[in-house]
């Protein structure tokens, strides 16, 4: 079993509780993707049921899970965000990177940007580097409280190894909480060519 699926099923089994154990076990074990997809559109479904259905559809590459997973990626509960990011990375929907970039760069939701940032790094999509640069540049404000988001951007830009990140990473060197990570990230960028004389 996928380790993230194991973690999610344990968490949601507890959330569902004994009263919903039959419904939970059915959703956790069914191989019928249509049954899972129906949960996403049926009225009055509990959040644990929608999350379990969306996650399993995402792992199966069924794009009917996309909207539900994007909503969960922007949830206030970090565990839901992490599970959604894991499923979205495996879904294979071309809209995923654009949605993750929109969430990562939405300054009104920056408190929940950590997992969209990490997803962008994993996707290595054309949207990834510009979104990480934008998000990181906004974290240079004095007393910015979103250090984990900033560090994730720095580490991600290093992992992506794109030369476009050099200016923002150089700027990050001037910010003590980011300096060590920025120095490491800069080492992972392609070596700069010496200018011709």
Short mmCIF file of C-alpha atoms in Angstrom, two decimals:
data_model
loop_
_atom_site.label_atom_id
_atom_site.label_comp_id
_atom_site.label_asym_id
_atom_site.label_seq_id
_atom_site.Cartn_x
_atom_site.Cartn_y
_atom_site.Cartn_z
CA UNK A 1 0.00 0.00 0.00
CA UNK A 2 1.14 3.53 -0.80
CA UNK A 3 2.55 4.99 2.46
CA UNK A 4 0.59 8.21 2.07
CA UNK A 5 -2.57 6.17 1.48
CA UNK A 6 -1.86 4.15 4.63
CA UNK A 7 -1.49 7.35 6.68
CA UNK A 8 -4.62 8.88 5.18
CA UNK A 9 -6.77 5.79 5.72
CA UNK A 10 -5.74 5.56 9.37
CA UNK A 11 -6.52 9.23 9.92
CA UNK A 12 -9.87 9.11 8.15
CA UNK A 13 -10.91 5.84 9.81
CA UNK A 14 -10.52 7.62 13.14
CA UNK A 15 -12.34 10.70 11.82
CA UNK A 16 -15.27 8.66 10.50
CA UNK A 17 -15.74 6.95 13.86
CA UNK A 18 -17.57 3.77 14.73
CA UNK A 19 -20.95 5.06 13.57
CA UNK A 20 -19.72 5.37 9.98
CA UNK A 21 -17.40 2.36 9.95
CA UNK A 22 -19.40 0.48 7.27
CA UNK A 23 -19.41 3.48 4.92
CA UNK A 24 -15.75 4.06 5.56
CA UNK A 25 -14.73 0.45 4.86
CA UNK A 26 -16.77 0.42 1.66
CA UNK A 27 -15.08 3.58 0.35
CA UNK A 28 -11.66 2.36 1.41
CA UNK A 29 -11.99 -0.99 -0.34
CA UNK A 30 -14.16 -0.46 -3.43
CA UNK A 31 -12.56 -0.78 -6.82
CA UNK A 32 -15.48 1.02 -8.51
CA UNK A 33 -14.20 4.45 -9.59
CA UNK A 34 -17.71 5.57 -10.49
CA UNK A 35 -18.82 4.88 -6.91
CA UNK A 36 -15.95 7.01 -5.62
CA UNK A 37 -16.73 9.79 -8.09
CA UNK A 38 -20.38 9.80 -7.01
CA UNK A 39 -19.27 10.65 -3.45
CA UNK A 40 -17.72 13.88 -4.73
CA UNK A 41 -21.01 15.17 -6.14
CA UNK A 42 -23.55 13.64 -3.75
CA UNK A 43 -25.13 16.09 -1.29
CA UNK A 44 -24.48 15.98 2.46
CA UNK A 45 -21.32 13.89 2.26
CA UNK A 46 -18.93 14.18 5.19
CA UNK A 47 -15.51 15.73 4.53
CA UNK A 48 -13.69 12.50 5.38
CA UNK A 49 -15.70 10.66 2.72
CA UNK A 50 -15.01 13.26 0.04
CA UNK A 51 -11.31 13.29 0.92
CA UNK A 52 -11.00 9.51 0.81
CA UNK A 53 -12.84 9.31 -2.52
CA UNK A 54 -10.82 12.14 -4.08
CA UNK A 55 -7.52 10.71 -2.87
CA UNK A 56 -8.23 7.23 -4.23
CA UNK A 57 -9.42 8.64 -7.55
CA UNK A 58 -6.29 10.79 -7.74
CA UNK A 59 -4.01 7.81 -7.23
CA UNK A 60 -5.96 6.00 -9.94
CA UNK A 61 -5.38 8.90 -12.37
CA UNK A 62 -9.10 9.70 -12.59
CA UNK A 63 -9.42 13.40 -13.36
CA UNK A 64 -12.86 13.63 -11.77
CA UNK A 65 -10.90 14.10 -8.53
CA UNK A 66 -9.22 17.32 -9.66
CA UNK A 67 -11.56 19.97 -8.23
CA UNK A 68 -11.96 18.23 -4.88
CA UNK A 69 -8.20 17.73 -4.53
CA UNK A 70 -7.48 21.38 -5.33
CA UNK A 71 -9.93 22.45 -2.63
CA UNK A 72 -8.22 20.12 -0.16
CA UNK A 73 -4.79 21.45 -1.20
CA UNK A 74 -5.91 24.83 0.12
CA UNK A 75 -7.45 23.49 3.35
CA UNK A 76 -6.54 24.85 6.79
CA UNK A 77 -5.62 21.33 7.96
CA UNK A 78 -2.00 20.61 6.89
CA UNK A 79 -2.61 16.85 6.78
CA UNK A 80 -5.39 17.30 4.24
CA UNK A 81 -3.14 19.60 2.20
CA UNK A 82 -0.31 17.07 2.22
CA UNK A 83 -2.57 14.21 1.15
CA UNK A 84 -4.12 16.29 -1.63
CA UNK A 85 -0.68 17.32 -2.91
CA UNK A 86 0.40 13.67 -2.97
CA UNK A 87 -2.66 12.66 -4.98
CA UNK A 88 -2.46 15.63 -7.35
CA UNK A 89 1.17 14.82 -8.14
CA UNK A 90 0.03 11.40 -9.31
CA UNK A 91 -3.20 12.46 -11.01
CA UNK A 92 -1.57 13.57 -14.26
CA UNK A 93 -4.03 16.42 -14.89
CA UNK A 94 -2.50 19.24 -16.96
CA UNK A 95 -4.41 21.80 -14.88
CA UNK A 96 -2.61 20.85 -11.69
CA UNK A 97 0.47 23.07 -12.02
CA UNK A 98 -1.60 26.14 -12.89
CA UNK A 99 -3.86 25.55 -9.88
CA UNK A 100 -0.90 24.99 -7.54
CA UNK A 101 0.79 28.15 -8.83
CA UNK A 102 -2.39 30.17 -8.24
CA UNK A 103 -2.62 28.89 -4.66
CA UNK A 104 1.09 29.41 -3.94
CA UNK A 105 1.02 33.01 -5.15
CA UNK A 106 -2.29 34.00 -3.54
CA UNK A 107 -1.13 36.35 -0.82
CA UNK A 108 -4.50 36.13 0.92
CA UNK A 109 -3.91 32.39 1.43
CA UNK A 110 -0.16 32.38 2.01
CA UNK A 111 -0.62 30.67 5.38
CA UNK A 112 -1.66 27.58 3.38
CA UNK A 113 0.95 27.89 0.59
CA UNK A 114 3.46 25.35 1.90
CA UNK A 115 2.01 22.30 0.18
CA UNK A 116 1.24 24.04 -3.12
CA UNK A 117 4.88 25.17 -3.16
CA UNK A 118 6.13 21.65 -2.52
CA UNK A 119 3.78 20.28 -5.18
CA UNK A 120 5.15 22.74 -7.74
CA UNK A 121 8.66 21.49 -7.03
CA UNK A 122 7.58 17.89 -7.48
CA UNK A 123 5.74 18.66 -10.73
CA UNK A 124 8.69 20.53 -12.31
CA UNK A 125 6.19 22.27 -14.57
CA UNK A 126 6.72 25.49 -16.56
CA UNK A 127 4.69 27.32 -13.90
CA UNK A 128 6.90 26.10 -11.04
CA UNK A 129 9.90 28.44 -11.09
CA UNK A 130 7.99 31.71 -11.76
CA UNK A 131 5.50 30.92 -8.97
CA UNK A 132 8.24 30.07 -6.46
CA UNK A 133 10.17 33.23 -7.35
CA UNK A 134 7.05 35.36 -6.86
CA UNK A 135 6.15 33.74 -3.56
CA UNK A 136 9.69 33.96 -2.20
CA UNK A 137 10.14 37.62 -3.17
CA UNK A 138 7.06 38.51 -1.11
CA UNK A 139 8.57 36.86 1.97
CA UNK A 140 11.36 39.44 2.23
CA UNK A 141 9.10 41.87 4.06
CA UNK A 142 10.20 42.73 7.61
CA UNK A 143 8.84 40.32 10.24
CA UNK A 144 7.15 38.10 7.64
CA UNK A 145 5.58 35.22 9.62
CA UNK A 146 5.69 32.64 6.82
CA UNK A 147 9.27 31.42 7.17
CA UNK A 148 8.42 27.79 6.36
CA UNK A 149 6.91 28.88 3.06
CA UNK A 150 10.01 30.96 2.28
CA UNK A 151 12.36 28.07 3.10
CA UNK A 152 10.28 25.72 0.93
CA UNK A 153 10.59 28.18 -1.96
CA UNK A 154 14.35 28.50 -1.49
CA UNK A 155 14.86 24.74 -1.26
CA UNK A 156 12.54 24.19 -4.21
CA UNK A 157 14.33 26.67 -6.43
CA UNK A 158 17.60 24.94 -5.61
CA UNK A 159 16.11 21.56 -6.46
CA UNK A 160 14.73 22.86 -9.75
CA UNK A 161 18.14 24.32 -10.64
CA UNK A 162 16.83 27.07 -12.89
CA UNK A 163 19.11 30.04 -13.58
CA UNK A 164 16.14 32.43 -13.36
CA UNK A 165 16.15 31.89 -9.59
CA UNK A 166 19.64 33.35 -9.08
CA UNK A 167 18.57 37.00 -8.41
CA UNK A 168 15.92 36.13 -5.82
CA UNK A 169 18.21 33.58 -4.13
CA UNK A 170 20.99 36.18 -3.97
CA UNK A 171 18.51 38.53 -2.33
CA UNK A 172 17.58 35.82 0.16
CA UNK A 173 21.21 35.69 1.32
CA UNK A 174 20.63 39.06 3.00
CA UNK A 175 17.89 37.61 5.22
CA UNK A 176 19.43 35.64 8.13
CA UNK A 177 16.61 33.05 8.46
CA UNK A 178 17.02 32.19 4.75
CA UNK A 179 20.74 32.72 4.21
CA UNK A 180 21.99 29.16 4.79
CA UNK A 181 19.27 27.59 2.64
CA UNK A 182 19.83 30.21 -0.07
CA UNK A 183 23.57 29.54 -0.16
CA UNK A 184 22.89 25.81 -0.57
CA UNK A 185 20.32 26.47 -3.29
CA UNK A 186 22.69 28.75 -5.22
CA UNK A 187 25.28 25.95 -5.30
CA UNK A 188 22.75 23.77 -7.10
CA UNK A 189 22.22 26.24 -9.94
CA UNK A 190 24.22 25.83 -13.17
CA UNK A 191 27.67 27.39 -12.98
CA UNK A 192 27.72 30.90 -14.42
CA UNK A 193 29.77 31.32 -17.56
CA UNK A 194 32.57 33.83 -17.38
CA UNK A 195 31.92 36.78 -19.72
CA UNK A 196 34.01 36.83 -22.87
CA UNK A 197 36.59 39.54 -23.10
#
